[in-house]
Each structure stands twice: as structure tokens, then as C-alpha cells.
Short mmCIF file of N, CA and C in Angstrom, two decimals:
data_model
loop_
_atom_site.label_atom_id
_atom_site.label_comp_id
_atom_site.label_asym_id
_atom_site.label_seq_id
_atom_site.Cartn_x
_atom_site.Cartn_y
_atom_site.Cartn_z
N MET A 7 13.12 -5.14 -5.80
CA MET A 7 12.50 -6.31 -5.31
C MET A 7 11.30 -5.94 -4.40
N SER A 8 10.24 -6.62 -4.56
CA SER A 8 9.01 -6.27 -3.87
C SER A 8 8.93 -6.95 -2.54
N ASN A 9 8.29 -6.30 -1.61
CA ASN A 9 8.07 -6.85 -0.29
C ASN A 9 6.63 -7.25 -0.07
N LEU A 10 5.87 -7.58 -1.15
CA LEU A 10 4.51 -7.99 -1.00
C LEU A 10 4.37 -9.42 -0.61
N HIS A 11 3.44 -9.69 0.33
CA HIS A 11 3.24 -11.01 0.77
C HIS A 11 1.73 -11.31 0.78
N PRO A 12 1.25 -12.37 0.19
CA PRO A 12 -0.20 -12.69 0.28
C PRO A 12 -0.59 -12.92 1.67
N ALA A 13 -1.72 -12.31 2.06
CA ALA A 13 -2.29 -12.51 3.41
C ALA A 13 -3.21 -13.70 3.41
N ILE A 14 -3.36 -14.35 4.54
CA ILE A 14 -4.26 -15.50 4.65
C ILE A 14 -5.69 -15.01 4.76
N PRO A 15 -6.62 -15.55 3.97
CA PRO A 15 -8.02 -15.10 4.07
C PRO A 15 -8.59 -15.48 5.43
N ALA A 16 -9.49 -14.61 5.93
CA ALA A 16 -10.10 -14.80 7.25
C ALA A 16 -10.94 -16.04 7.38
N SER A 17 -11.71 -16.34 6.37
CA SER A 17 -12.62 -17.51 6.44
C SER A 17 -12.82 -18.07 5.05
N PRO A 18 -12.74 -19.39 4.90
CA PRO A 18 -12.96 -20.01 3.63
C PRO A 18 -14.39 -19.79 3.16
N ALA A 19 -15.36 -19.61 4.03
CA ALA A 19 -16.76 -19.42 3.62
C ALA A 19 -17.03 -17.99 3.18
N ALA A 20 -16.12 -17.07 3.50
CA ALA A 20 -16.35 -15.67 3.11
C ALA A 20 -16.08 -15.49 1.58
N GLN A 21 -16.61 -14.39 1.07
CA GLN A 21 -16.42 -14.13 -0.34
C GLN A 21 -14.90 -14.06 -0.61
N PRO A 22 -14.45 -14.62 -1.70
CA PRO A 22 -13.00 -14.62 -1.99
C PRO A 22 -12.41 -13.24 -1.94
N THR A 23 -11.26 -13.11 -1.28
CA THR A 23 -10.59 -11.86 -1.11
C THR A 23 -9.14 -12.03 -1.45
N LEU A 24 -8.61 -11.07 -2.19
CA LEU A 24 -7.14 -11.02 -2.42
C LEU A 24 -6.61 -9.98 -1.46
N ALA A 25 -5.56 -10.35 -0.75
CA ALA A 25 -4.96 -9.44 0.20
C ALA A 25 -3.43 -9.61 0.19
N TYR A 26 -2.73 -8.45 0.31
CA TYR A 26 -1.31 -8.48 0.31
C TYR A 26 -0.80 -7.58 1.43
N VAL A 27 0.19 -8.04 2.15
CA VAL A 27 0.85 -7.23 3.15
C VAL A 27 1.83 -6.27 2.45
N ILE A 28 1.80 -5.01 2.83
CA ILE A 28 2.68 -3.99 2.26
C ILE A 28 3.74 -3.66 3.32
N GLU A 29 5.01 -3.88 2.96
CA GLU A 29 6.14 -3.58 3.82
C GLU A 29 7.02 -2.54 3.17
N VAL A 30 7.57 -1.69 4.04
CA VAL A 30 8.56 -0.71 3.61
C VAL A 30 9.80 -0.99 4.48
N GLY A 31 10.82 -1.62 3.85
CA GLY A 31 11.97 -2.08 4.58
C GLY A 31 11.51 -3.17 5.58
N GLU A 32 11.78 -2.97 6.81
CA GLU A 32 11.39 -3.98 7.88
C GLU A 32 10.06 -3.61 8.53
N THR A 33 9.42 -2.54 8.04
CA THR A 33 8.18 -2.02 8.66
C THR A 33 6.97 -2.47 7.92
N GLN A 34 5.99 -3.01 8.59
CA GLN A 34 4.71 -3.37 8.00
C GLN A 34 3.91 -2.11 7.92
N ALA A 35 3.68 -1.60 6.70
CA ALA A 35 2.95 -0.37 6.47
C ALA A 35 1.42 -0.59 6.58
N GLY A 36 1.02 -1.78 6.13
CA GLY A 36 -0.38 -2.06 6.11
C GLY A 36 -0.68 -3.24 5.20
N LEU A 37 -1.90 -3.28 4.70
CA LEU A 37 -2.20 -4.32 3.69
C LEU A 37 -3.22 -3.71 2.71
N VAL A 38 -3.30 -4.34 1.57
CA VAL A 38 -4.30 -3.99 0.58
C VAL A 38 -5.19 -5.22 0.36
N ALA A 39 -6.47 -4.95 0.23
CA ALA A 39 -7.40 -6.05 0.05
C ALA A 39 -8.42 -5.71 -1.03
N ARG A 40 -8.91 -6.73 -1.69
CA ARG A 40 -9.91 -6.56 -2.73
C ARG A 40 -10.77 -7.83 -2.78
N ARG A 41 -12.08 -7.66 -2.72
CA ARG A 41 -13.02 -8.76 -2.92
C ARG A 41 -13.10 -9.08 -4.36
N ALA A 42 -13.57 -10.26 -4.68
CA ALA A 42 -13.64 -10.75 -6.08
C ALA A 42 -14.50 -9.77 -6.92
N ASP A 43 -15.46 -9.14 -6.37
CA ASP A 43 -16.32 -8.25 -7.16
C ASP A 43 -15.85 -6.80 -7.23
N GLU A 44 -14.66 -6.51 -6.67
CA GLU A 44 -14.12 -5.18 -6.72
C GLU A 44 -12.98 -5.04 -7.74
N ARG A 45 -12.82 -3.84 -8.24
CA ARG A 45 -11.79 -3.60 -9.21
C ARG A 45 -10.47 -3.13 -8.56
N PHE A 46 -10.55 -2.38 -7.48
CA PHE A 46 -9.37 -1.79 -6.87
C PHE A 46 -9.06 -2.41 -5.48
N PHE A 47 -7.83 -2.32 -5.06
CA PHE A 47 -7.38 -2.70 -3.72
C PHE A 47 -7.53 -1.54 -2.75
N THR A 48 -8.00 -1.80 -1.59
CA THR A 48 -8.17 -0.76 -0.55
C THR A 48 -7.04 -0.91 0.47
N PHE A 49 -6.40 0.19 0.82
CA PHE A 49 -5.28 0.20 1.77
C PHE A 49 -5.80 0.22 3.20
N ILE A 50 -5.27 -0.62 4.04
CA ILE A 50 -5.61 -0.65 5.47
C ILE A 50 -4.27 -0.43 6.22
N SER A 51 -4.16 0.67 6.92
CA SER A 51 -2.93 1.02 7.60
C SER A 51 -2.63 0.10 8.86
N ALA A 52 -1.39 -0.27 8.98
CA ALA A 52 -0.95 -1.06 10.13
C ALA A 52 -0.34 -0.19 11.23
N THR A 53 0.14 1.02 10.89
CA THR A 53 0.70 1.91 11.86
C THR A 53 0.33 3.33 11.56
N SER A 54 0.34 4.20 12.53
CA SER A 54 -0.07 5.58 12.36
C SER A 54 0.81 6.32 11.31
N ALA A 55 2.00 5.89 11.09
CA ALA A 55 2.85 6.53 10.09
C ALA A 55 2.25 6.44 8.69
N PHE A 56 1.35 5.48 8.44
CA PHE A 56 0.79 5.29 7.12
C PHE A 56 -0.69 5.57 7.07
N ASN A 57 -1.18 6.26 8.10
CA ASN A 57 -2.64 6.54 8.18
C ASN A 57 -3.10 7.42 7.01
N ARG A 58 -2.24 8.22 6.43
CA ARG A 58 -2.63 9.06 5.27
C ARG A 58 -3.09 8.18 4.07
N LEU A 59 -2.68 6.92 4.06
CA LEU A 59 -3.05 6.03 2.97
C LEU A 59 -4.34 5.23 3.29
N GLU A 60 -4.76 5.31 4.54
CA GLU A 60 -5.92 4.51 4.99
C GLU A 60 -7.13 4.78 4.08
N GLY A 61 -7.73 3.71 3.55
CA GLY A 61 -8.88 3.79 2.74
C GLY A 61 -8.66 4.16 1.27
N GLN A 62 -7.45 4.54 0.94
CA GLN A 62 -7.15 4.86 -0.46
C GLN A 62 -7.23 3.62 -1.29
N ARG A 63 -7.59 3.79 -2.58
CA ARG A 63 -7.76 2.64 -3.43
C ARG A 63 -6.63 2.68 -4.50
N PHE A 64 -6.14 1.50 -4.79
CA PHE A 64 -5.03 1.34 -5.73
C PHE A 64 -5.34 0.29 -6.78
N ALA A 65 -4.89 0.43 -7.96
CA ALA A 65 -5.09 -0.49 -9.05
C ALA A 65 -4.36 -1.79 -8.80
N THR A 66 -3.20 -1.70 -8.18
CA THR A 66 -2.38 -2.91 -7.94
C THR A 66 -1.73 -2.80 -6.55
N PRO A 67 -1.33 -3.93 -5.95
CA PRO A 67 -0.60 -3.91 -4.75
C PRO A 67 0.79 -3.13 -4.89
N ILE A 68 1.42 -3.22 -6.07
CA ILE A 68 2.64 -2.54 -6.32
C ILE A 68 2.47 -1.02 -6.26
N ALA A 69 1.32 -0.54 -6.77
CA ALA A 69 1.04 0.91 -6.65
C ALA A 69 0.92 1.36 -5.22
N ALA A 70 0.30 0.51 -4.36
CA ALA A 70 0.15 0.83 -2.97
C ALA A 70 1.49 0.79 -2.30
N GLU A 71 2.35 -0.16 -2.61
CA GLU A 71 3.68 -0.23 -2.02
C GLU A 71 4.46 1.02 -2.43
N ARG A 72 4.38 1.47 -3.62
CA ARG A 72 5.09 2.65 -4.10
C ARG A 72 4.63 3.89 -3.30
N ALA A 73 3.34 3.99 -3.07
CA ALA A 73 2.77 5.13 -2.30
C ALA A 73 3.28 5.10 -0.85
N ALA A 74 3.35 3.90 -0.26
CA ALA A 74 3.87 3.78 1.10
C ALA A 74 5.33 4.15 1.18
N ARG A 75 6.12 3.69 0.16
CA ARG A 75 7.55 4.10 0.15
C ARG A 75 7.69 5.59 0.06
N GLN A 76 6.92 6.26 -0.78
CA GLN A 76 7.02 7.66 -0.95
C GLN A 76 6.63 8.41 0.38
N LEU A 77 5.63 7.90 1.03
CA LEU A 77 5.25 8.49 2.29
C LEU A 77 6.36 8.34 3.34
N ALA A 78 7.07 7.23 3.31
CA ALA A 78 8.08 6.94 4.32
C ALA A 78 9.37 7.67 4.05
N THR A 79 9.56 8.10 2.78
CA THR A 79 10.83 8.79 2.42
C THR A 79 10.73 10.25 2.77
N PRO A 80 11.61 10.74 3.68
CA PRO A 80 11.58 12.13 4.00
C PRO A 80 12.03 12.98 2.79
N ARG A 81 11.36 14.10 2.65
CA ARG A 81 11.73 14.99 1.47
C ARG A 81 12.44 16.17 2.06
N ARG A 82 13.47 16.58 1.34
CA ARG A 82 14.23 17.77 1.75
C ARG A 82 13.66 18.99 1.06
N HIS A 83 13.62 20.08 1.80
CA HIS A 83 13.17 21.38 1.21
C HIS A 83 14.09 21.78 0.06
N GLY A 84 13.51 22.26 -1.00
CA GLY A 84 14.32 22.72 -2.11
C GLY A 84 14.75 21.62 -3.04
N GLN A 85 14.34 20.37 -2.86
CA GLN A 85 14.78 19.27 -3.64
C GLN A 85 14.28 19.38 -5.06
N ALA A 86 13.12 19.98 -5.24
CA ALA A 86 12.54 20.05 -6.57
C ALA A 86 12.86 21.33 -7.35
N ARG A 87 13.79 22.09 -6.87
CA ARG A 87 14.17 23.33 -7.55
C ARG A 87 14.81 23.04 -8.90
N LEU A 88 14.51 23.90 -9.85
CA LEU A 88 15.07 23.78 -11.18
C LEU A 88 16.33 24.65 -11.24
N ALA A 89 17.26 24.16 -12.01
CA ALA A 89 18.51 24.93 -12.22
C ALA A 89 18.19 26.15 -13.04
N ALA A 90 18.85 27.26 -12.68
CA ALA A 90 18.59 28.54 -13.41
C ALA A 90 19.35 28.61 -14.68
#
């Protein structure tokens, strides 16, 4: 189940913008926004924990949410080892 929420545009007179809040669990990771003339969504970090995603571009809000989840999930050393 996705935690994407449409954000309210800043001004009706501004160029149309699509924006979605990206949440990981109960944490707001940031938002992604795209103007009508853009192809990709740009990530804007809400907290320092997601600063690595700041400015990155994603094809869809779901792709940005997936990246935020991966960043928030701690990785254990040796997790990717192959069986001998």
C-alpha cells in the first residue's frame, strides 16, 4: 500500500505542478514535484535522513517512494553473500 499523498499547489496562478508527499512509515521523507512541462519528478527532502535523494529525478512518485524506503532500511553486512 502506497503512502503517497497529493500536495496542495502553492498558487492557482502558477504553472500547473504535480506534487506528492513521500512517506516512509510515519516519517515524511520529502516530496516529489513536476511542472507540466517536465517529464520527471524532482525529490525535495523533508529531513536530513533523506538528503541523499535531494534533487534526484524519478519517473514516477512510486519510484521515489521506493528509493526512500531503501534508504531508510538499514543493511546488514554480508547480506548479499552468495552461497558457496
